[in-house]
Each structure stands twice: as structure tokens, then as C-alpha cells.
mmCIF file of C-alpha atoms (C1' of nucleotides) in Angstrom:
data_model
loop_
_atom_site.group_PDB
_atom_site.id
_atom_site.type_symbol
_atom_site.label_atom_id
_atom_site.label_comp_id
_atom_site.label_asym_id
_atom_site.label_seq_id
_atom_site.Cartn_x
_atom_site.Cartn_y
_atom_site.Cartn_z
ATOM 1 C CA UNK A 1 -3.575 6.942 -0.715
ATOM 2 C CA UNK A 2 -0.827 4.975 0.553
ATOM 3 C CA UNK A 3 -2.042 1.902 -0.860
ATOM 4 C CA UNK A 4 -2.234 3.747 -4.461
ATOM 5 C CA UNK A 5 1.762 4.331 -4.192
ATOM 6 C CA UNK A 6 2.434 0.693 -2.536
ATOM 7 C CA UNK A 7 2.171 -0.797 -6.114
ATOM 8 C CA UNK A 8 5.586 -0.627 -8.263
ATOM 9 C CA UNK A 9 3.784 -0.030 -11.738
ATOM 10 C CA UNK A 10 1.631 2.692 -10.159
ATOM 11 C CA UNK A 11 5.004 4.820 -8.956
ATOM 12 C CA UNK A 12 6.313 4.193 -12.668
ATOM 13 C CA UNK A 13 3.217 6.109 -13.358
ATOM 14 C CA UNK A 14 3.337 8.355 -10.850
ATOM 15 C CA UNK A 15 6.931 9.201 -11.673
ATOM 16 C CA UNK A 16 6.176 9.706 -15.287
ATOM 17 C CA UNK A 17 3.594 12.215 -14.557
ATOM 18 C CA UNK A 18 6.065 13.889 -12.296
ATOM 19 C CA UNK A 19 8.071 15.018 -15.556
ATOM 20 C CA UNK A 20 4.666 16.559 -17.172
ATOM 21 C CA UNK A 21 1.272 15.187 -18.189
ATOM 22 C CA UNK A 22 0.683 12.107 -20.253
ATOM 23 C CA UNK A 23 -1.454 9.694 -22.648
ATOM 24 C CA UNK A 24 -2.626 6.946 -21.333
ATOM 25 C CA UNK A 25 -0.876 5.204 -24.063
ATOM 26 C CA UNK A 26 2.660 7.263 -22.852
ATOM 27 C CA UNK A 27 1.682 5.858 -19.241
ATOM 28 C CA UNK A 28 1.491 2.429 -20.519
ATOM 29 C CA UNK A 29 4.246 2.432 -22.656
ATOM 30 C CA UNK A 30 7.387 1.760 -20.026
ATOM 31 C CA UNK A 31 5.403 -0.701 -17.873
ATOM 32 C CA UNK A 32 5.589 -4.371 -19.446
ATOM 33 C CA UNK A 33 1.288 -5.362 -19.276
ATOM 34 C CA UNK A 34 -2.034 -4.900 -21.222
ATOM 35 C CA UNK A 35 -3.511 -1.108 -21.879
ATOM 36 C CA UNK A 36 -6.551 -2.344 -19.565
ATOM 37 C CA UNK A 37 -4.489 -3.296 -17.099
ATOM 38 C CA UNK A 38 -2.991 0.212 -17.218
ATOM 39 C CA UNK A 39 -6.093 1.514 -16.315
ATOM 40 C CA UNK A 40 -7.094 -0.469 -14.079
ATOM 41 C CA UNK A 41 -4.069 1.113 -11.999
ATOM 42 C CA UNK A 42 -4.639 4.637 -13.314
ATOM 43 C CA UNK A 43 -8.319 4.729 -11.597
ATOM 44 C CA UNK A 44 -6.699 3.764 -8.170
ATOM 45 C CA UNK A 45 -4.468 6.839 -9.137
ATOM 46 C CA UNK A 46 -7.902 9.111 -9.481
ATOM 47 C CA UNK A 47 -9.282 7.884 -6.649
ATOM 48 C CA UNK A 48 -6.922 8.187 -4.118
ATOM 49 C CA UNK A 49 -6.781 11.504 -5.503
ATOM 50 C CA UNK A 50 -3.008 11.493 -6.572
ATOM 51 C CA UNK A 51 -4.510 12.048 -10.500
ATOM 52 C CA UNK A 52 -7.068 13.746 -12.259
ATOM 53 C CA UNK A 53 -7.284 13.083 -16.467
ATOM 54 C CA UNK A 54 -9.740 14.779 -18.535
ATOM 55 C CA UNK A 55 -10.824 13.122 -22.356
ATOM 56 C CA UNK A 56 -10.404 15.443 -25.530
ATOM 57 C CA UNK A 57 -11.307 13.283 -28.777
ATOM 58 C CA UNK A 58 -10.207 10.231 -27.817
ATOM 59 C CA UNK A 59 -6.783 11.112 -25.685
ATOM 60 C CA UNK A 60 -6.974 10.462 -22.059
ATOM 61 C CA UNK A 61 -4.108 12.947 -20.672
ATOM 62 C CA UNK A 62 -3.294 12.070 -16.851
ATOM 63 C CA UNK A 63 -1.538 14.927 -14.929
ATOM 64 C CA UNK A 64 -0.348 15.243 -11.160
ATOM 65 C CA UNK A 65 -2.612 16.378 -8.222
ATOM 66 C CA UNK A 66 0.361 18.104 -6.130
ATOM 67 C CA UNK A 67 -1.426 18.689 -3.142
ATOM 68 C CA UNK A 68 -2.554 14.872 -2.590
ATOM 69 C CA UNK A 69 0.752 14.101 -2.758
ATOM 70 C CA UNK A 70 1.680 17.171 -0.375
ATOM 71 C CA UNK A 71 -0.811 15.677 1.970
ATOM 72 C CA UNK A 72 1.364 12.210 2.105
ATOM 73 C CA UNK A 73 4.094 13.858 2.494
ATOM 74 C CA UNK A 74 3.015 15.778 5.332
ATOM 75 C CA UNK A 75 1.685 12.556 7.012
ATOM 76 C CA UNK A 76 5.260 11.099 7.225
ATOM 77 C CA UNK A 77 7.074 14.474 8.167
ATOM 78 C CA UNK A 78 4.676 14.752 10.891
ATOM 79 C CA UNK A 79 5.596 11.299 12.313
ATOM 80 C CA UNK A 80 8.552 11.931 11.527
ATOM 81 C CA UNK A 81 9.142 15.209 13.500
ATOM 82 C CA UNK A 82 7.581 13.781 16.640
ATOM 83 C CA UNK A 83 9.697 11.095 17.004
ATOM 84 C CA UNK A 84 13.257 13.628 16.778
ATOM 85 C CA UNK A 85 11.550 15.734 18.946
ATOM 86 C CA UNK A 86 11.277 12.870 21.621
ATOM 87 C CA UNK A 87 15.316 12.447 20.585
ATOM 88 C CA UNK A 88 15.655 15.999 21.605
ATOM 89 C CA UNK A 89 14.164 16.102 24.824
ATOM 90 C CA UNK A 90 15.837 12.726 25.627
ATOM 91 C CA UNK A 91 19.432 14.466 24.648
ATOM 92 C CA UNK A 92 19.119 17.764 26.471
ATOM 93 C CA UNK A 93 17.011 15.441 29.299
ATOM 94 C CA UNK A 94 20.808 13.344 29.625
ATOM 95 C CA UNK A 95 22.759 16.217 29.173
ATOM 96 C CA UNK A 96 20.846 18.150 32.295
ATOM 97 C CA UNK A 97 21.765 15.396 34.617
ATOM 98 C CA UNK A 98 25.288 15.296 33.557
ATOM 99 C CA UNK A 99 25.926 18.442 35.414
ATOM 100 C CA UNK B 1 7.611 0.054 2.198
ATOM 101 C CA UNK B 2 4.302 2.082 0.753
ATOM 102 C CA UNK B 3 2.507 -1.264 0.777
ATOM 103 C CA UNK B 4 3.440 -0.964 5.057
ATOM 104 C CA UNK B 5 2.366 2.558 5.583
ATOM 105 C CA UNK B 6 -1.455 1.502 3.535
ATOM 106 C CA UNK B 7 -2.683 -0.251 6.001
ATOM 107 C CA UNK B 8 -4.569 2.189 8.451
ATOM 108 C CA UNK B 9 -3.883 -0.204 11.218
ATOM 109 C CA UNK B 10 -0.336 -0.245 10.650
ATOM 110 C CA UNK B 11 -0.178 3.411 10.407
ATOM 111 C CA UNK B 12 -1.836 3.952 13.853
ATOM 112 C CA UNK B 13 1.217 1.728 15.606
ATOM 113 C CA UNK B 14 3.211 4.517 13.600
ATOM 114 C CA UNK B 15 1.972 6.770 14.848
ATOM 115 C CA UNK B 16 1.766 5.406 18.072
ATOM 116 C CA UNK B 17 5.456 4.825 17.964
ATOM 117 C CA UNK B 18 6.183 8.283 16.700
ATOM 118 C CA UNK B 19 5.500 9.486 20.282
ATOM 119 C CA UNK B 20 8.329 6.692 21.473
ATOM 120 C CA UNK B 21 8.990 3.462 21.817
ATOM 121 C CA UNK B 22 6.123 1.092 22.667
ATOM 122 C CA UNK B 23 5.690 -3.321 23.783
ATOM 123 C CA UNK B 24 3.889 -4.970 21.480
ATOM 124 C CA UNK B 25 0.664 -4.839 24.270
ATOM 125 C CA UNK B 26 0.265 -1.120 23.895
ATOM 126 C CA UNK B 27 0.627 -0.793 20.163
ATOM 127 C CA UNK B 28 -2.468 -3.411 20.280
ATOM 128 C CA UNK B 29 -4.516 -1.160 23.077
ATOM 129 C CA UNK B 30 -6.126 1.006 20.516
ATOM 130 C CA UNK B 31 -6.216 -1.617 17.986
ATOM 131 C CA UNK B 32 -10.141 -3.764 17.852
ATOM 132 C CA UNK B 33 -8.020 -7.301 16.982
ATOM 133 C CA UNK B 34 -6.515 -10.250 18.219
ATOM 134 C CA UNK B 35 -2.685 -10.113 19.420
ATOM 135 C CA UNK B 36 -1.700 -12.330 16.526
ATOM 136 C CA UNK B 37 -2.677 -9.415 13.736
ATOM 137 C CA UNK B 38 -1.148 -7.023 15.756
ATOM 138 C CA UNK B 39 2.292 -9.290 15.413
ATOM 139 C CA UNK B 40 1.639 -9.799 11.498
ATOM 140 C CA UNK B 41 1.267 -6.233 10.829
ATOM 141 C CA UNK B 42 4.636 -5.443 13.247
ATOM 142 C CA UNK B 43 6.500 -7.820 11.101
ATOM 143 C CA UNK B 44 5.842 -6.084 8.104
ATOM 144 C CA UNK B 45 6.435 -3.112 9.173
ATOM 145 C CA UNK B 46 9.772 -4.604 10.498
ATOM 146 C CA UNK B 47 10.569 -5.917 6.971
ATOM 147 C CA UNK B 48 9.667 -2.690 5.271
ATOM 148 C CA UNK B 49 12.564 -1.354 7.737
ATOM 149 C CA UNK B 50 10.179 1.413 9.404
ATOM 150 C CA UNK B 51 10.645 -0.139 12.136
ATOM 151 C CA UNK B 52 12.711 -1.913 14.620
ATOM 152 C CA UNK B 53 11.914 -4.357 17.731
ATOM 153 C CA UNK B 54 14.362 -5.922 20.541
ATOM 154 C CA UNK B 55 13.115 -8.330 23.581
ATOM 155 C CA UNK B 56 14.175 -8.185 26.765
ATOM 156 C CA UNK B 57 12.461 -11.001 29.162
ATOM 157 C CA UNK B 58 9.248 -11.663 27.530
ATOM 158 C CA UNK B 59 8.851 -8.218 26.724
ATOM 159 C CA UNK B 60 9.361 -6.491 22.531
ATOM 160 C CA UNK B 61 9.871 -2.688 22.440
ATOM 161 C CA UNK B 62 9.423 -1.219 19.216
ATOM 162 C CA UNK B 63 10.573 1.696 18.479
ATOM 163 C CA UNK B 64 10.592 3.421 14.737
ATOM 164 C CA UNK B 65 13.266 3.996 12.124
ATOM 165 C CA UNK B 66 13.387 7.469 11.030
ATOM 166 C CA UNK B 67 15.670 6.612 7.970
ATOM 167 C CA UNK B 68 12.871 4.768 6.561
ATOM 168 C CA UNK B 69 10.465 7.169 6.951
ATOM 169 C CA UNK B 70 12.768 9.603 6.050
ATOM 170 C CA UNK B 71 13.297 7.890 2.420
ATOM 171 C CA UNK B 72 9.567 7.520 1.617
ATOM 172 C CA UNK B 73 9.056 11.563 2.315
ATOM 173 C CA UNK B 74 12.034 11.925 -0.106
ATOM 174 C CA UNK B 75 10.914 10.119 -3.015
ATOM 175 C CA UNK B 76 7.318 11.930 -2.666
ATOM 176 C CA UNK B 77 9.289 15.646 -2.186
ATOM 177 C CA UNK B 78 11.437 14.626 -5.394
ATOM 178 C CA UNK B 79 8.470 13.653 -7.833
ATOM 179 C CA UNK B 80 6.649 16.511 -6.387
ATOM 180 C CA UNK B 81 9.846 18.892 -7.275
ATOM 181 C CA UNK B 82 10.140 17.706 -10.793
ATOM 182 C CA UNK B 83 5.937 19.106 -11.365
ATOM 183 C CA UNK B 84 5.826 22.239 -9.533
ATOM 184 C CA UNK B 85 9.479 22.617 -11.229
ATOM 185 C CA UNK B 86 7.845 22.165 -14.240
ATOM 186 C CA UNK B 87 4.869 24.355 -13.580
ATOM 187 C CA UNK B 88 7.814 26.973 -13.024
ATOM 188 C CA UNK B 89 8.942 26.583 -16.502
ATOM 189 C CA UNK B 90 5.575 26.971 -17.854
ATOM 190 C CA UNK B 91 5.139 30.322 -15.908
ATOM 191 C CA UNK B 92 8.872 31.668 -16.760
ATOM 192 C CA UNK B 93 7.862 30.770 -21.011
ATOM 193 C CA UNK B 94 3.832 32.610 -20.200
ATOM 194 C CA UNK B 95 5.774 35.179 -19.256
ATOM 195 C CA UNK B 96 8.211 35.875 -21.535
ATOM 196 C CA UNK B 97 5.720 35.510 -24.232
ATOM 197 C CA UNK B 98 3.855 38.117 -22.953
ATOM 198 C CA UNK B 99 6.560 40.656 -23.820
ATOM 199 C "C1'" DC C 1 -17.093 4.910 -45.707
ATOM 200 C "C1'" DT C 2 -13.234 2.285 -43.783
ATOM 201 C "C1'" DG C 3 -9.407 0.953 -41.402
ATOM 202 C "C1'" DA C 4 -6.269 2.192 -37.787
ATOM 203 C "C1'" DT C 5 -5.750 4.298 -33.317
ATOM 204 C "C1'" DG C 6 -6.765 5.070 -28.417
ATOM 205 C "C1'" DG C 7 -9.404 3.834 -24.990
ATOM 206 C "C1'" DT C 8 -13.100 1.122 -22.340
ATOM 207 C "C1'" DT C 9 -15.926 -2.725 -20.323
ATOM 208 C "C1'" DA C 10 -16.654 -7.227 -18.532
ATOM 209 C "C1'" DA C 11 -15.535 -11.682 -16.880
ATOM 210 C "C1'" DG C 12 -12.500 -14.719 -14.822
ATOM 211 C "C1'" DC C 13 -8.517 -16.357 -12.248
ATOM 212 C "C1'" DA C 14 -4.135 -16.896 -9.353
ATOM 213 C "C1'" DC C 15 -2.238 -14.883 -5.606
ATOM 214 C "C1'" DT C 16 -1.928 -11.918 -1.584
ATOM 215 C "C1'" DT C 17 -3.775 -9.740 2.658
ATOM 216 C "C1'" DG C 18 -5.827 -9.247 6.968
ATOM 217 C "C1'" DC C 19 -7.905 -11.357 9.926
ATOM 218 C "C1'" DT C 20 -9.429 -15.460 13.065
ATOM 219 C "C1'" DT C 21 -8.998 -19.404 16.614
ATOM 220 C "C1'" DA C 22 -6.335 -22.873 18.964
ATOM 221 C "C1'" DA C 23 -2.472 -24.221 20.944
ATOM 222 C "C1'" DG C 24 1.934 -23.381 22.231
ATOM 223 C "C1'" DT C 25 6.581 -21.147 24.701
ATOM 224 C "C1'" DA C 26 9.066 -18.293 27.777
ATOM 225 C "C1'" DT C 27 9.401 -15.151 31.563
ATOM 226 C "C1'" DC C 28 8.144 -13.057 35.986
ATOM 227 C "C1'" DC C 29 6.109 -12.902 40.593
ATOM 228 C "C1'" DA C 30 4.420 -14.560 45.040
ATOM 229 C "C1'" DT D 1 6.415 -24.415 42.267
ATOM 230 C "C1'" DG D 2 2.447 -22.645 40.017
ATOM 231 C "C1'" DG D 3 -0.253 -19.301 38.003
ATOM 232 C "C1'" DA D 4 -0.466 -14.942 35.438
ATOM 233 C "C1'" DT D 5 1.656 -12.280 31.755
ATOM 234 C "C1'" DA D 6 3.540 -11.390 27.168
ATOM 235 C "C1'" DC D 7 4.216 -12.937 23.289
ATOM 236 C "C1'" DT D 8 4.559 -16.690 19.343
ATOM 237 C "C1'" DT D 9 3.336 -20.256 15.888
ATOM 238 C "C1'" DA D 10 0.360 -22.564 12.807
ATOM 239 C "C1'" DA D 11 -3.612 -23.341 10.143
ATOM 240 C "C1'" DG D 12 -7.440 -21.744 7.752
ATOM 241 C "C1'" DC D 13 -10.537 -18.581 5.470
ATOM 242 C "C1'" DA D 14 -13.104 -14.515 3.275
ATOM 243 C "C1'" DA D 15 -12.163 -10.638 0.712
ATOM 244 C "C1'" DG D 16 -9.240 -7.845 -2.082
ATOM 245 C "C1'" DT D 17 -5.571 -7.088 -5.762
ATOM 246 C "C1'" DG D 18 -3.322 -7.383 -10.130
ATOM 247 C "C1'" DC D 19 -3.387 -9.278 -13.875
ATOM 248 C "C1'" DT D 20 -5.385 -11.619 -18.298
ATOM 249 C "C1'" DT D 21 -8.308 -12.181 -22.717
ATOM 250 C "C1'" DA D 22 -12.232 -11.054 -25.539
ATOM 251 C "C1'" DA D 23 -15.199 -7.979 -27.188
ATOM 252 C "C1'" DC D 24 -16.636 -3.307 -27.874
ATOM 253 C "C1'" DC D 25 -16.986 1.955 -28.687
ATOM 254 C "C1'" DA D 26 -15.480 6.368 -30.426
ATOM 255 C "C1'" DT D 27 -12.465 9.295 -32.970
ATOM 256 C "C1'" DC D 28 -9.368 10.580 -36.779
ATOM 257 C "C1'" DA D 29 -6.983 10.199 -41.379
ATOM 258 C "C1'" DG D 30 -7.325 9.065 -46.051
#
DNA sequence: CTGATGGTTAAGCACTTGCTTAAGTATCCA
DNA sequence: TGGATACTTAAGCAAGTGCTTAACCATCAG
């Protein structure tokens, strides 16, 4: 899931869907390569689960999976929180043995 | 910096390093690979900025950078924002429709 | 029916990534 | 001093990624 957000294009993406859903045309539009290209990214998108797009007619429209991205989110925080948490205990640890 | 945190290995020294600071040895412990990977993958996640490494003697302690981290939660909080912000919208015009 | 639109598939290619082994270098300890 | 420890560098390689072009399929509007 990580590895669907470490490419640029596919944050442009990702970013776009942020402000409501989109063609696959609209997706491709701001990024500077070929329409298969485009998809090419926006299946790494589905898979990782960041995505899901449905087909009426012949419109693709791509819209945001907010959980998945929850889920990163919570990943980082996680690591995040553990390592203050060591900072606190380290703090009040030093300020103990200053009395 | 998304491209650091894909790599599964690299996110086990994470979190590894999100319980404090660790020499390069133990961040390879639970890692199956040669000491040589284990320096490739701590150098990017050195030039991604996650995280930062001093030696003393012949030793490297690693410890993380909880900016970094910090700034790759924020960008996935702030797309998330603008959708559910936007789901928000859709619920406050379903509403006042209804009337 | 016919052309334009929106998407899809397949093949190929340059470049990057994630390893490996082999051969160092620089401490630290007895 | 001499061996063990903790990295470090360099070279090479198999697999994966991010594109491309060419060709194709399925709507929709006129």
C-alpha cells in the first residue's frame, strides 16, 4: 500500500480523487503520459486497495477508499506514538533523578 | 519518502526503531539477509529523512525522525479530510433536499 | 451506419530495486 | 600485537517498475 503512494503520478491521482470522484480521462488529464499508462497506475491504486472504480457505458469513475488510507495512516501514528512515548519516559526518567 | 516506508523490510527496522534507538546489528537480527542489504535499505531510509544514524567507535545507532514520519501521516490525514469533507457536503445538500 | 470518444490489451524496453558474494577498513579487547 | 567484532565498499545480477507504441473494443451522437 505504501508502494502504491511511493510513485509521484499515483499521489497526483490520489490527490485528485481526494477533491471527489473522477474519469479516468479527468485522472489522466494533469499528469503529462499516455491514457494506458494512466491505468496502468490506477490498477496499483485498486489493488492496494486505496481505489475502487465501477464502469457505466463507457466512463470509468475512480473514487477514494477512506479506510485504506485510514489504515496507512494508522501504521505511521502508531510508530509514531511509540517512539514519543519512549521520549516521555526518558524525560520524566531524567527529571526523577534530578531530585 | 513513501517509496522508503514500501519496502516491508524497511518498515520492520521502523518499527524496530520506534521502540528506540538501535546499531545497525540489531536492526539486521530479525531481518533473513546479508549485513550489506541491511546497510542499503538504512541509507534510504536515511535519505528519505525518517531516519537518522551517528557512529561512535565502530558502532552506528539509529534512531528515527519523528518529523518525517510526522509529514507522511499529514499529507494522508489532509487528502483524507478533503473526501470525508466532501462526503459531509453531500449529506448537509441530502438533507436539505429532503425538506 | 459511421465517426468520435473513452477505455483496454499486449508487447517491448530502459531503468531501478533488492539482493548477493568477496574483499576491505576501523575499532576494541585480552 | 593479534584476533574478533562491527561495519563498509564494490561489483554483479535477477526481478520488478514505469513507461511507450500499436492495435483493438465498446459506447454514444448525429
Amino acid at each position: 500500500m505504501y508502494a502504491a503512494l511511493a510513485d509521484g503520478s499515483r499521489r497526483t491521482m490520489v490527490d485528485r480523487l481526494s477533491r471527489g470522484p473522477a474519469t479516468v480521462k479527468q485522472l489522466a488529464e494533469p499528469l503529462t503520459m499516455s491514457l494506458p499508462a494512466v491505468l496502468q497506475h490506477l490498477r496499483v491504486l485498486e489493488e492496494s486497495g486505496l481505489v475502487r472504480s465501477e464502469k457505466v457505458g463507457r466512463v470509468r469513475t475512480c473514487r477514494l477508499e477512506p479506510a485504506a488510507l485510514q489504515q496507512a495512516e494508522q501504521w505511521i501514528a502508531d510508530r509514531r506514538a511509540g517512539w514519543t512515548a519512549r521520549l516521555d519516559r526518558l524525560e520524566a526518567f531524567l527529571e526523577e533523578d534530578e531530585q
